[in-house]
Coordinates of C-alpha atoms and ligand atoms in Angstrom, one line a residue:
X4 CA 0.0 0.0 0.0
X5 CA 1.6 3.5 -0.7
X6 CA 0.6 6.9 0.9
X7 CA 0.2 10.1 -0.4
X8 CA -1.2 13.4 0.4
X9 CA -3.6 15.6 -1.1
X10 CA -5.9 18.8 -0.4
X11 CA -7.8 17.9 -4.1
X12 CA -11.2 15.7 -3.0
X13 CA -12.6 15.9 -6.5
X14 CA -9.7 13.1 -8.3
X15 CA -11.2 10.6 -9.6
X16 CA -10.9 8.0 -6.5
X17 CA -12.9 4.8 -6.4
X18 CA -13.7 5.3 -2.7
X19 CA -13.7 8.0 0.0
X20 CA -13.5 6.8 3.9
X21 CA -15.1 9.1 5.7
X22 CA -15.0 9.6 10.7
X23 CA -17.8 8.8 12.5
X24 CA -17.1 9.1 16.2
X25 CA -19.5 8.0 18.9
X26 CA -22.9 7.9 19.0
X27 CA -22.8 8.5 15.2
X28 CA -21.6 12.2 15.4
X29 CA -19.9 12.9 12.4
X30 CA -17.1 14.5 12.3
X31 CA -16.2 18.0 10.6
X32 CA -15.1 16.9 7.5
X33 CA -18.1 14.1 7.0
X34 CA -20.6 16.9 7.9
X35 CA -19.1 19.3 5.2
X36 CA -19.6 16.2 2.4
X37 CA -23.1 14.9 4.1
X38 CA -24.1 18.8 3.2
X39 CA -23.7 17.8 -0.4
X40 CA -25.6 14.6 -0.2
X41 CA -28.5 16.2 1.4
X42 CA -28.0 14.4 4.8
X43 CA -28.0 10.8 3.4
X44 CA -25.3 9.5 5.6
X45 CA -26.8 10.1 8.8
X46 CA -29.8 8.6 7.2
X47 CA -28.3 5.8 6.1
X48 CA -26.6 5.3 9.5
X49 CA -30.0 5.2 11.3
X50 CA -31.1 2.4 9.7
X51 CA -27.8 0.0 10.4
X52 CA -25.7 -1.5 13.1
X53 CA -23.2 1.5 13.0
X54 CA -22.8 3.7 16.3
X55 CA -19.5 5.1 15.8
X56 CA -17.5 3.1 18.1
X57 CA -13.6 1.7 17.4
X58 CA -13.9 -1.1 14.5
X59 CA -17.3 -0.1 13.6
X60 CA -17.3 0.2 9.6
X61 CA -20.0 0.1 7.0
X62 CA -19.6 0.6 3.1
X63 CA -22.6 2.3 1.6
X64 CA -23.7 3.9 -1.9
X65 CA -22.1 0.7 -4.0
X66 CA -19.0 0.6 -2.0
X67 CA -18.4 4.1 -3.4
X68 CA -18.4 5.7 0.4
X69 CA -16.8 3.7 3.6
X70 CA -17.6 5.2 7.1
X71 CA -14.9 4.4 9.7
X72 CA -16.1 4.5 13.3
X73 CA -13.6 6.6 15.0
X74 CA -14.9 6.0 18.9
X75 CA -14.1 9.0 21.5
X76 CA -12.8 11.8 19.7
X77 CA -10.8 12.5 23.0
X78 CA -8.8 9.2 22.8
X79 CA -7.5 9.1 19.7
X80 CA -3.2 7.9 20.7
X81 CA -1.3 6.4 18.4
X82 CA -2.1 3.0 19.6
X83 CA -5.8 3.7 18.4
X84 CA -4.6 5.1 15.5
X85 CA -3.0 2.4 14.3
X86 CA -5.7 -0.1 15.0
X87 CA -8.4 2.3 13.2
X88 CA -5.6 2.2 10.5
X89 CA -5.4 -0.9 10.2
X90 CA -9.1 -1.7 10.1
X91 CA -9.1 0.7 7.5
X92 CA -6.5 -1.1 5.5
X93 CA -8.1 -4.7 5.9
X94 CA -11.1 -3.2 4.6
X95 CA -9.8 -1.3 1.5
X96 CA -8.2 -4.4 0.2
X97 CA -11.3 -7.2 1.6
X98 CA -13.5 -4.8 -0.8
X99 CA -10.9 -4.6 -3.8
X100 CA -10.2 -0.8 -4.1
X101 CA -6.8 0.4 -5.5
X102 CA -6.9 4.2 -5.5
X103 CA -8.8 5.7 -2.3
X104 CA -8.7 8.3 -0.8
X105 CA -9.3 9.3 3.4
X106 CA -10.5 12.3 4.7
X107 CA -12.1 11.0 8.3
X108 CA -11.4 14.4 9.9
X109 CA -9.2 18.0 10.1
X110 CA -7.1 15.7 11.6
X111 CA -3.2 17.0 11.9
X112 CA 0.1 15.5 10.3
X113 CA 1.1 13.2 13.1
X114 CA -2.7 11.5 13.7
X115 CA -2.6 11.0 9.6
X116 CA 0.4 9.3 9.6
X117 CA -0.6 6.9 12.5
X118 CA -3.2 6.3 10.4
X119 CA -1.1 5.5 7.3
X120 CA 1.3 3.1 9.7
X121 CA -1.4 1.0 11.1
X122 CA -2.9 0.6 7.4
X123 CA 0.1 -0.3 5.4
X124 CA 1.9 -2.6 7.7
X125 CA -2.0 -4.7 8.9
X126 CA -2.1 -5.0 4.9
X127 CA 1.3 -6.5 4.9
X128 CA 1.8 -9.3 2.6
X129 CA 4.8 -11.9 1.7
X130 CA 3.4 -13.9 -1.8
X131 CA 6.5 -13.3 -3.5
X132 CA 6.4 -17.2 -3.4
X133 CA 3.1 -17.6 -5.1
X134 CA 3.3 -18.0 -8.7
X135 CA -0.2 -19.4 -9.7
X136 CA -2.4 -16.7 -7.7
X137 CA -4.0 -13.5 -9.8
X138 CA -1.4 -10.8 -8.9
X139 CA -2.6 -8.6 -5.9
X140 CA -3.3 -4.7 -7.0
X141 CA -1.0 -2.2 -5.2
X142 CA -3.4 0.2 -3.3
X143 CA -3.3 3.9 -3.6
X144 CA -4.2 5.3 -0.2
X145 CA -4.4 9.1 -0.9
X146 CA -4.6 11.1 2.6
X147 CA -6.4 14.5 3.2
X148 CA -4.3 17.5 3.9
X149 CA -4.5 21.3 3.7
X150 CA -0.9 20.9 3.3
X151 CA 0.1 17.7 1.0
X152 CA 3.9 19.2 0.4
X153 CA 4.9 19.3 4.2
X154 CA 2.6 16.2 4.5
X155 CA 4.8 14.6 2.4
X156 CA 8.3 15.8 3.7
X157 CA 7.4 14.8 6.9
X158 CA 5.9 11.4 6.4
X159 CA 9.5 10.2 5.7
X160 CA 9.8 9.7 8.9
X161 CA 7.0 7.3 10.2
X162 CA 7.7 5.9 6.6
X163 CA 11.5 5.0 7.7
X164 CA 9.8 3.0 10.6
X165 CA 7.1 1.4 8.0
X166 CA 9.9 0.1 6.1
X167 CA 11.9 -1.3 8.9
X168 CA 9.3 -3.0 10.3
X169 CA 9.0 -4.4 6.9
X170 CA 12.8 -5.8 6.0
X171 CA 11.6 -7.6 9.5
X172 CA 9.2 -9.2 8.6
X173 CA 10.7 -10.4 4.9
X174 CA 14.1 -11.3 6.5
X175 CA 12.2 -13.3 9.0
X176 CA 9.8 -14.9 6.5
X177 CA 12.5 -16.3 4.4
X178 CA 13.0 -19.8 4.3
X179 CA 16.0 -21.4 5.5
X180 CA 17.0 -22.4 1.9
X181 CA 17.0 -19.1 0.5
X182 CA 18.3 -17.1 3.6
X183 CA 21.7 -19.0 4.1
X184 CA 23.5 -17.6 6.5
X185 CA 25.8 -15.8 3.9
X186 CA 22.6 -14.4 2.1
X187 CA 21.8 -12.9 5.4
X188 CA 25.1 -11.3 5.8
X189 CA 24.4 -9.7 2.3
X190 CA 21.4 -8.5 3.3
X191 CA 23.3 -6.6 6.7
X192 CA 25.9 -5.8 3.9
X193 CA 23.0 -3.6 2.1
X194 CA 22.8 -0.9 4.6
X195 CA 26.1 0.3 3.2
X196 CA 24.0 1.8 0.9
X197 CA 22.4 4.3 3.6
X198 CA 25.7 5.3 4.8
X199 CA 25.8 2.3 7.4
X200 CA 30.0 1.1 8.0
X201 CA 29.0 -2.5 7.7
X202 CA 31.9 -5.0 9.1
X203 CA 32.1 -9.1 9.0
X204 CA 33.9 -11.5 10.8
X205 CA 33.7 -14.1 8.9
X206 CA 34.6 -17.7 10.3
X207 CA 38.2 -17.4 9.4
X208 CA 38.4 -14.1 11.7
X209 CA 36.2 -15.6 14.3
X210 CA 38.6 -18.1 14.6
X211 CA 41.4 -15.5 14.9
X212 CA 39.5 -13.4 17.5
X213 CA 38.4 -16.6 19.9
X214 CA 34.7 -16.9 19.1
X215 CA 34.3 -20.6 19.9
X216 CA 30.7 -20.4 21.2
X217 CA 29.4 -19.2 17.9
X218 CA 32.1 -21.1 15.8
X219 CA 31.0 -24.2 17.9
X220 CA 27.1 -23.7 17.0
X221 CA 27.5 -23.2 13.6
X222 CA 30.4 -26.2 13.4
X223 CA 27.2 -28.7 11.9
X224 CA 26.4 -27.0 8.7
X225 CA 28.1 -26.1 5.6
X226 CA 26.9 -22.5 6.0
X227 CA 29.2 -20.6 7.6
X228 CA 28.9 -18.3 11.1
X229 CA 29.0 -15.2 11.1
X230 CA 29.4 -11.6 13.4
X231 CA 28.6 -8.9 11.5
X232 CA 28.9 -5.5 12.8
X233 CA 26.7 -2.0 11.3
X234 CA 27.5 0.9 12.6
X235 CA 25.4 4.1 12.0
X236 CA 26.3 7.8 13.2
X237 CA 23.6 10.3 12.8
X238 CA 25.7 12.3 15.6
X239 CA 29.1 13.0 14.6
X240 CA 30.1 15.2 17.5
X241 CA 29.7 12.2 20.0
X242 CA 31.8 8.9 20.5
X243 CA 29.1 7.5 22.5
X244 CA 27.1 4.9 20.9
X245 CA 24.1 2.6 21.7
X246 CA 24.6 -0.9 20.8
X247 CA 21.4 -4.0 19.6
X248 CA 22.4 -7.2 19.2
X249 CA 20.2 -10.2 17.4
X250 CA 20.3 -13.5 17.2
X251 CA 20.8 -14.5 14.1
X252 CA 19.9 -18.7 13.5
X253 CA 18.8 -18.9 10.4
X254 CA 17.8 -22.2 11.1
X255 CA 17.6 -24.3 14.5
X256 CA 17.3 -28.2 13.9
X257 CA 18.6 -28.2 17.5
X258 CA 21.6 -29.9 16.3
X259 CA 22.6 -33.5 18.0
X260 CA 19.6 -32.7 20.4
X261 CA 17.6 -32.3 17.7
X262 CA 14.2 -30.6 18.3
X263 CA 11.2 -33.0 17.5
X264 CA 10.0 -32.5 13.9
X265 CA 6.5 -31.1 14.2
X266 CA 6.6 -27.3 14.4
X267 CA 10.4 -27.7 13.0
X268 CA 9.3 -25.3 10.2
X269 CA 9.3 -22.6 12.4
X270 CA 12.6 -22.4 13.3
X271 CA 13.6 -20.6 9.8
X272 CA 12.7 -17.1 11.6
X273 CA 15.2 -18.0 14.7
X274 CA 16.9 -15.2 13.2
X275 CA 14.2 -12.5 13.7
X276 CA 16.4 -11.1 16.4
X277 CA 18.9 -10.2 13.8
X278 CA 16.4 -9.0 11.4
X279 CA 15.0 -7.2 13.8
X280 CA 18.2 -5.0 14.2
X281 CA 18.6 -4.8 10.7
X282 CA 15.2 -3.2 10.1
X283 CA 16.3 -0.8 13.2
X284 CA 18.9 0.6 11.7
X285 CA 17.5 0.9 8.9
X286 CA 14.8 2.9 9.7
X287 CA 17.3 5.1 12.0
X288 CA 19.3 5.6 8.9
X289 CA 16.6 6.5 6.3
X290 CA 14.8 9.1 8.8
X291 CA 18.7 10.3 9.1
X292 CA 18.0 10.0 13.5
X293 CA 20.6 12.3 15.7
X294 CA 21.8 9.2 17.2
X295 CA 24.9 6.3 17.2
X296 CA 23.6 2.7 16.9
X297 CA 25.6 0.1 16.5
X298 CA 24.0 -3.5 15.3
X299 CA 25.9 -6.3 16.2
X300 CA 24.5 -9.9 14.7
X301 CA 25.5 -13.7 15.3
X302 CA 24.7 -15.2 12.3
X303 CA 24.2 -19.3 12.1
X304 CA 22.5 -22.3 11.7
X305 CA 22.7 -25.2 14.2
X306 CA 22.7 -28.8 12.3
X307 CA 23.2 -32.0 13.3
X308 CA 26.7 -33.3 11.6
X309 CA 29.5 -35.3 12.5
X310 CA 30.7 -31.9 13.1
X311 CA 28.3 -31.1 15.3
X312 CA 29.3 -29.8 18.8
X313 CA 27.9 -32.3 21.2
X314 CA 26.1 -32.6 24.7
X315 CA 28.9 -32.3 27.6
X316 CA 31.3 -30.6 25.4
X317 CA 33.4 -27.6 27.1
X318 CA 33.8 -24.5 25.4
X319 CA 36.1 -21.0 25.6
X320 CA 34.3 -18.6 25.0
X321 CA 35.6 -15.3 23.5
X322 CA 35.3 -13.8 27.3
X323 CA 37.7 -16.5 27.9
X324 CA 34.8 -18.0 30.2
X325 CA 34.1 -22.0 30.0
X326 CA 31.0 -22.9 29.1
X327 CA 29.6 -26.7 29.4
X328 CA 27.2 -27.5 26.7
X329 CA 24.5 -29.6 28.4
X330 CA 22.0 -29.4 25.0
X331 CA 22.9 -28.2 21.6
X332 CA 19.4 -27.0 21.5
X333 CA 20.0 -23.9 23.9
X334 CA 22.2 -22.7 21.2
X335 CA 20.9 -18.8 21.0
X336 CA 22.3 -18.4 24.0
X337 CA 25.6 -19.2 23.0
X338 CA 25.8 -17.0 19.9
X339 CA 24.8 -14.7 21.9
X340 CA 27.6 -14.5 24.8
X341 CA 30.1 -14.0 22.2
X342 CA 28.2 -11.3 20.6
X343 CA 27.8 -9.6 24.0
X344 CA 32.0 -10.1 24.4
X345 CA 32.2 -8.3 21.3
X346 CA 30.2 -5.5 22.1
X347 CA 31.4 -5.0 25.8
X348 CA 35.4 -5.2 24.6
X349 CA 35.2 -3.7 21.1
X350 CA 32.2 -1.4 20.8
X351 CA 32.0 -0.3 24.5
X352 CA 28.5 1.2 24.0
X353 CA 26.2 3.4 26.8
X354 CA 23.9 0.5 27.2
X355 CA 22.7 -2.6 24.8
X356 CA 19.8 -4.3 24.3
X357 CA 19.7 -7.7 22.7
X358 CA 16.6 -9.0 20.6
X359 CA 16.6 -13.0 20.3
X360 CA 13.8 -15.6 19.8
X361 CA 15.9 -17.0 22.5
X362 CA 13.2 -19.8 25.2
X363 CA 10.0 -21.4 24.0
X364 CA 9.6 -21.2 27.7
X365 CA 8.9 -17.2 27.2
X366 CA 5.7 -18.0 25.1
X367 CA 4.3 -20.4 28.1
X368 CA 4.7 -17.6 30.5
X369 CA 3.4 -14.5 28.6
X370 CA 1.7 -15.4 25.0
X371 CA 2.5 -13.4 21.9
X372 CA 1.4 -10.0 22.2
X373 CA 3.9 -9.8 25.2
X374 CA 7.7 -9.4 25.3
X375 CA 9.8 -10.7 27.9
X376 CA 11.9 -7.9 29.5
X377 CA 15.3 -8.7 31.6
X378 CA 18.2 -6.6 32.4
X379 CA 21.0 -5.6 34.9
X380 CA 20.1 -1.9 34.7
X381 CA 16.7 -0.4 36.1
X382 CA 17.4 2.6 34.2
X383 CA 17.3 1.3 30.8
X384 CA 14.7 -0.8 32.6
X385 CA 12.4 2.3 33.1
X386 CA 13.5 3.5 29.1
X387 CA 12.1 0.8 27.6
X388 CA 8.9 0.3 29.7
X389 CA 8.2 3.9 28.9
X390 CA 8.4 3.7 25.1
X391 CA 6.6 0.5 25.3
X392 CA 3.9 2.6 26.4
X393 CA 4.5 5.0 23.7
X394 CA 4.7 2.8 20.7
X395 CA 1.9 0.2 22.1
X396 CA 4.6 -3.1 22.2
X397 CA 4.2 -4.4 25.2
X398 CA 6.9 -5.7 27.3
X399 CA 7.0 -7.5 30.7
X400 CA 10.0 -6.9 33.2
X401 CA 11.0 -10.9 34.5
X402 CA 13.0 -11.0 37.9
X403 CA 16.6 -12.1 37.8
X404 CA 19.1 -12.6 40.7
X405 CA 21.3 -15.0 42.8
X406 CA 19.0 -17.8 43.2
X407 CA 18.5 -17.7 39.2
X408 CA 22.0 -17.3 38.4
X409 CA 23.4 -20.3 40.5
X410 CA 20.8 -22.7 38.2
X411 CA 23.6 -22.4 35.6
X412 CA 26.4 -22.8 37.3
X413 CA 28.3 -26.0 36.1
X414 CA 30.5 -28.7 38.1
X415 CA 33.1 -28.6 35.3
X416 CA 33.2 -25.2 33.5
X417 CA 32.6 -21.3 34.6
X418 CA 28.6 -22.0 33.5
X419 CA 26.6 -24.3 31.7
X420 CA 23.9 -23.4 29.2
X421 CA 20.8 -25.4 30.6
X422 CA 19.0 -24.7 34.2
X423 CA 19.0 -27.3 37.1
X424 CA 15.9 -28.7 36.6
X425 CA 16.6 -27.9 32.9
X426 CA 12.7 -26.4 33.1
X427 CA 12.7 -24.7 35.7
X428 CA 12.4 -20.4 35.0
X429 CA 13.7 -21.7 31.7
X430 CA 13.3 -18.2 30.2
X431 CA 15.2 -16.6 32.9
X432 CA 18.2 -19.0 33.4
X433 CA 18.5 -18.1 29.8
X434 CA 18.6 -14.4 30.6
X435 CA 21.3 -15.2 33.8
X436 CA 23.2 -16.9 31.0
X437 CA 23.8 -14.1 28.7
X438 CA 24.2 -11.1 31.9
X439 CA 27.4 -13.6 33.2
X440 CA 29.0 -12.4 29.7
X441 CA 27.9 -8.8 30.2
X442 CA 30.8 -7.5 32.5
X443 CA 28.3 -4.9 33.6
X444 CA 27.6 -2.9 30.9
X445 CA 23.8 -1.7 31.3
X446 CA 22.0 -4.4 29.2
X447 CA 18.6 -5.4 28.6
X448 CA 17.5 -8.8 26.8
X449 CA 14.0 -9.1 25.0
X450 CA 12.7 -12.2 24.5
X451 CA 10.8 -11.9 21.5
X452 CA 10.3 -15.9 20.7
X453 CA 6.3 -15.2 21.2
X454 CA 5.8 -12.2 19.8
X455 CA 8.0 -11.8 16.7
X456 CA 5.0 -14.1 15.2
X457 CA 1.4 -13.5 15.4
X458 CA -0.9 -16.6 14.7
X459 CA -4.1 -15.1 14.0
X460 CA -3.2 -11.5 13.3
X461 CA -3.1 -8.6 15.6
X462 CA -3.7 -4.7 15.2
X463 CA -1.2 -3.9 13.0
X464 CA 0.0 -7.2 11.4
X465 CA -1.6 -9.6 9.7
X466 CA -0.7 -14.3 10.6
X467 CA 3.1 -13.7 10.2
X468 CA 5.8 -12.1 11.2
X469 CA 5.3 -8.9 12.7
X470 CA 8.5 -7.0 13.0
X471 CA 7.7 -6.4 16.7
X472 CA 11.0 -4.3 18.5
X473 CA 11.6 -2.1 15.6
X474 CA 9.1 0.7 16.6
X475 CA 9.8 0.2 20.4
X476 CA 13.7 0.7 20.2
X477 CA 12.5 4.0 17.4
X478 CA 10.5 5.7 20.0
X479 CA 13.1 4.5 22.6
X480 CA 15.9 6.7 20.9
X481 CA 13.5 9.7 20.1
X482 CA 13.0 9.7 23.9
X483 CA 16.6 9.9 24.7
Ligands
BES530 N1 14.9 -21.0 19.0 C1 14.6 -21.7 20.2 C2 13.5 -21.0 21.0 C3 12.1 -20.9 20.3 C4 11.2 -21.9 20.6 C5 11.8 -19.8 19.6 C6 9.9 -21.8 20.0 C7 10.5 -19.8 19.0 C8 9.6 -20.7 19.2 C9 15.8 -21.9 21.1 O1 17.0 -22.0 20.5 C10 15.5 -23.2 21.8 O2 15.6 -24.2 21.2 N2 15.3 -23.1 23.1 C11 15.1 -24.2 24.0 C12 16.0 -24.1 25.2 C13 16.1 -25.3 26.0 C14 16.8 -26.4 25.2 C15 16.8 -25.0 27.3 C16 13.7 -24.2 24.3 O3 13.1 -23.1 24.5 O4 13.1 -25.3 24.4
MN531 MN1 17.4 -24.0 19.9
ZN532 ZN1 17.2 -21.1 18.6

């Protein structure tokens, strides 16, 4: 779906949306178009279902007019926005229009474009697969505005979040076979192009450097690890820098404790973490934000070989920390604590925050409209919860501590990567795993293994991926 803006009503569009809030008062803009129709909306409206209320909708004159229910004119956030958005969206496409245009109310700039971001990314689609369907229409959605020049200056910025959101969600929706982990490391490789430095350690250097916990996972398949750093300054007169790391398994088998083969499909997006920073940056670099991010990814995919690393195995790590492998399946972890290493010794950020489909554990305990939320800082602890507010992705703060941290601690080595019972708070042993690598650096770890997929759809994304952690860490850095 693309946006644009225009003050011009009388185009040739094949439908106009017109606002309704509650209790059927219409709003401004419908009142200054039902004057030209005589009064035969509110007409119309007293003979159906429609009261005005959030996800009320109802197509009238041959699908030539939709009304939008817009609820309580005092509470429209963003978070409503985007849901009215995407209803909006859903509807335009259910009923087959390609060139519409809105004009719900004299609504400003930054309620418009809310608007706009909950209808392109609910319409979100990845067919580039399907070859025998009837091609889908691109959509048209032509916004009202007194102003359609600034509109459209300004939009590039909720646009740079549209499209990050949206690498996301094609990064994580590739299949394993197409999204090697090399192709993946091209795809980091890309940013170059928005003025991104863009560095890789491939195996040969990981080797060099010490990186055995990552060299270890990746040792089953014949497609190679990978660290890849991007580094983005949108503020040259500071050396500080923020720092996101993703997990980047482009596929999990589980290796020699291989995972059971229902639902096995599912593990192609166990690299949404690193997806998830690549559309960050992204969007940072394309709405050209006054910050320094750097991206750091662990790209691999854990196989079951004669190569494989094995249960029981010991491993230096690139902290120089042993770490006893109890099950091959708890490999995020692992790519992980060397990508923390990295961070901590070479980019010695201000804080980092890691983004990993990391415990299945995590969906148990809190679904998938929820993120898991763990850190060693309750400062960056109070960041995030506050643009989780503000961008409507919710996060939940798990407990960590002593009694959590000595469920990994191993007979043999500094710490092993399964809890005792291996269970047991298995989303937080998980988290205790990666803060022993963290040398205390303010860090926080989102556990995003529920929500970076949505089974039956949710506000703004349709079944899929939905790119979730892209517009938190946005509104995160515009806070700060
Ligand atoms: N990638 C998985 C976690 C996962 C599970 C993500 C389901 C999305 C959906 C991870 O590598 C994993 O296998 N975790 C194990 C850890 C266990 C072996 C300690 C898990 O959650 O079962
Ligand atoms: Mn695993
Ligand atoms: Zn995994």
């Amino acid at each position: 779906m693309d946006i644009k803006f225009s003050s011009d009503m009388n185009k040739n569009y094949d439908l106009i949306i017109l606002g309704v809030y509650e209790k059927n008062k219409l709003s401004k803009l419908t009142e200054k178009f039902e004057k030209n129709l005589n009064g035969l909306i509110s007409k119309t409206l007293k003979n159906s279902n429609f009261t005005g209320k959030i996800g009320d909708i109802v197509n009238i004159f041959s699908e030539k007019i939709m009304l939008v229910g817009l609820g309580n004119q005092n509470n429209l956030d963003d978070i409503v926005l985007h849901k009215i958005g995407g209803i909006i969206g859903s509807n335009i496409v259910k009923i087959k229009k390609e060139n519409a245009f809105l004009m719900l109310d004299n609504f400003d700039d930054e309620k418009n474009f809310a608007i706009a971001y909950g209808a392109v990314l609910k319409t979100y689609s990845f067919d580039k697969y399907k070859t025998q369907d009837e091609k889908k229409s691109d959509v048209i959605l032509t916004i009202y505005s007194q102003n359609p020049k600034k509109s459209n200056d300004e939009f590039i910025k909720t646009k740079a979040i549209i499209d990050g959101v949206i690498t996301t969600r094609n990064l994580a929706n590739e299949p394993s076979n197409v999204l090697t982990t090399t192709a993946l490391m091209e795809e980091a490789k890309k940013l170059s192009k928005l003025g991104v430095k863009v560095d890789i350690l491939d195996e040969k250097a990981l080797k060099k450097i010490g990186a055995n916990l990552i060299l270890a996972v990746g040792s089953g398949s014949k497609n190679p690890p990978y660290i890849v750093t991007m580094k983005y300054t949108g503020n040259k007169k500071s050396k500080n820098t923020v720092a996101l790391i993703g997990k980047g398994l482009c596929f999990d088998s589980g290796g020699i404790s291989i995972k059971p083969s229902k639902g096995m499909d599912e593990m192609k997006s166990d690299m949404t973490g690193a997806a998830t920073v690549i559309g960050i940056i992204e969007s940072l670099a394309k709405k050209k934000a006054g910050v320094n991010v750097t991206g750091v990814i662990g790209i691999a995919e854990n196989m079951p070989d004669g190569a494989s690393y094995k249960p029981g195995d010991v491993i230096k790590s690139l902290s120089g920390k042993t770490v006893e492998v109890l099950d091959t399946d708890a490999e995020g972890r692992l790519v992980l604590a060397d990508c923390i290493t990295y961070t901590v010794q070479k980019i010695k950020p201000q804080f980092m925050i890691d983004f990993a489909t990391l415990t299945g554990a995590i969906i148990v305990a809190l679904g998938d409209e929820t993120t898991g939320l763990f850190s060693n800082d309750e400062k960056l602890v109070e960041k995030i919860k506050i643009a989780s507010e503000k961008s409507g992705e919710d996060v939940w703060q798990l407990p960590m501590g002593k009694k959590f941290a000595d469920m990994v601690k191993s007979d043999i080595a500094d710490i092993k990567n399964l809890g005792e019972p291996s269970r047991h708070a298995g989303s937080i042993t998980a988290a205790e795993f990666l803060k022993f690598f963290t040398e205390g650096t303010p860090w926080a770890h989102l556990d995003i293994a529920g929500t970076a997929w949505t089974t039956k759809g949710n506000d703004i994304a349709p079944k899929g991926m939905t790119g979730v952690g892209v517009a938190l860490i946005n509104k995160l850095l515009e806070e700060n």
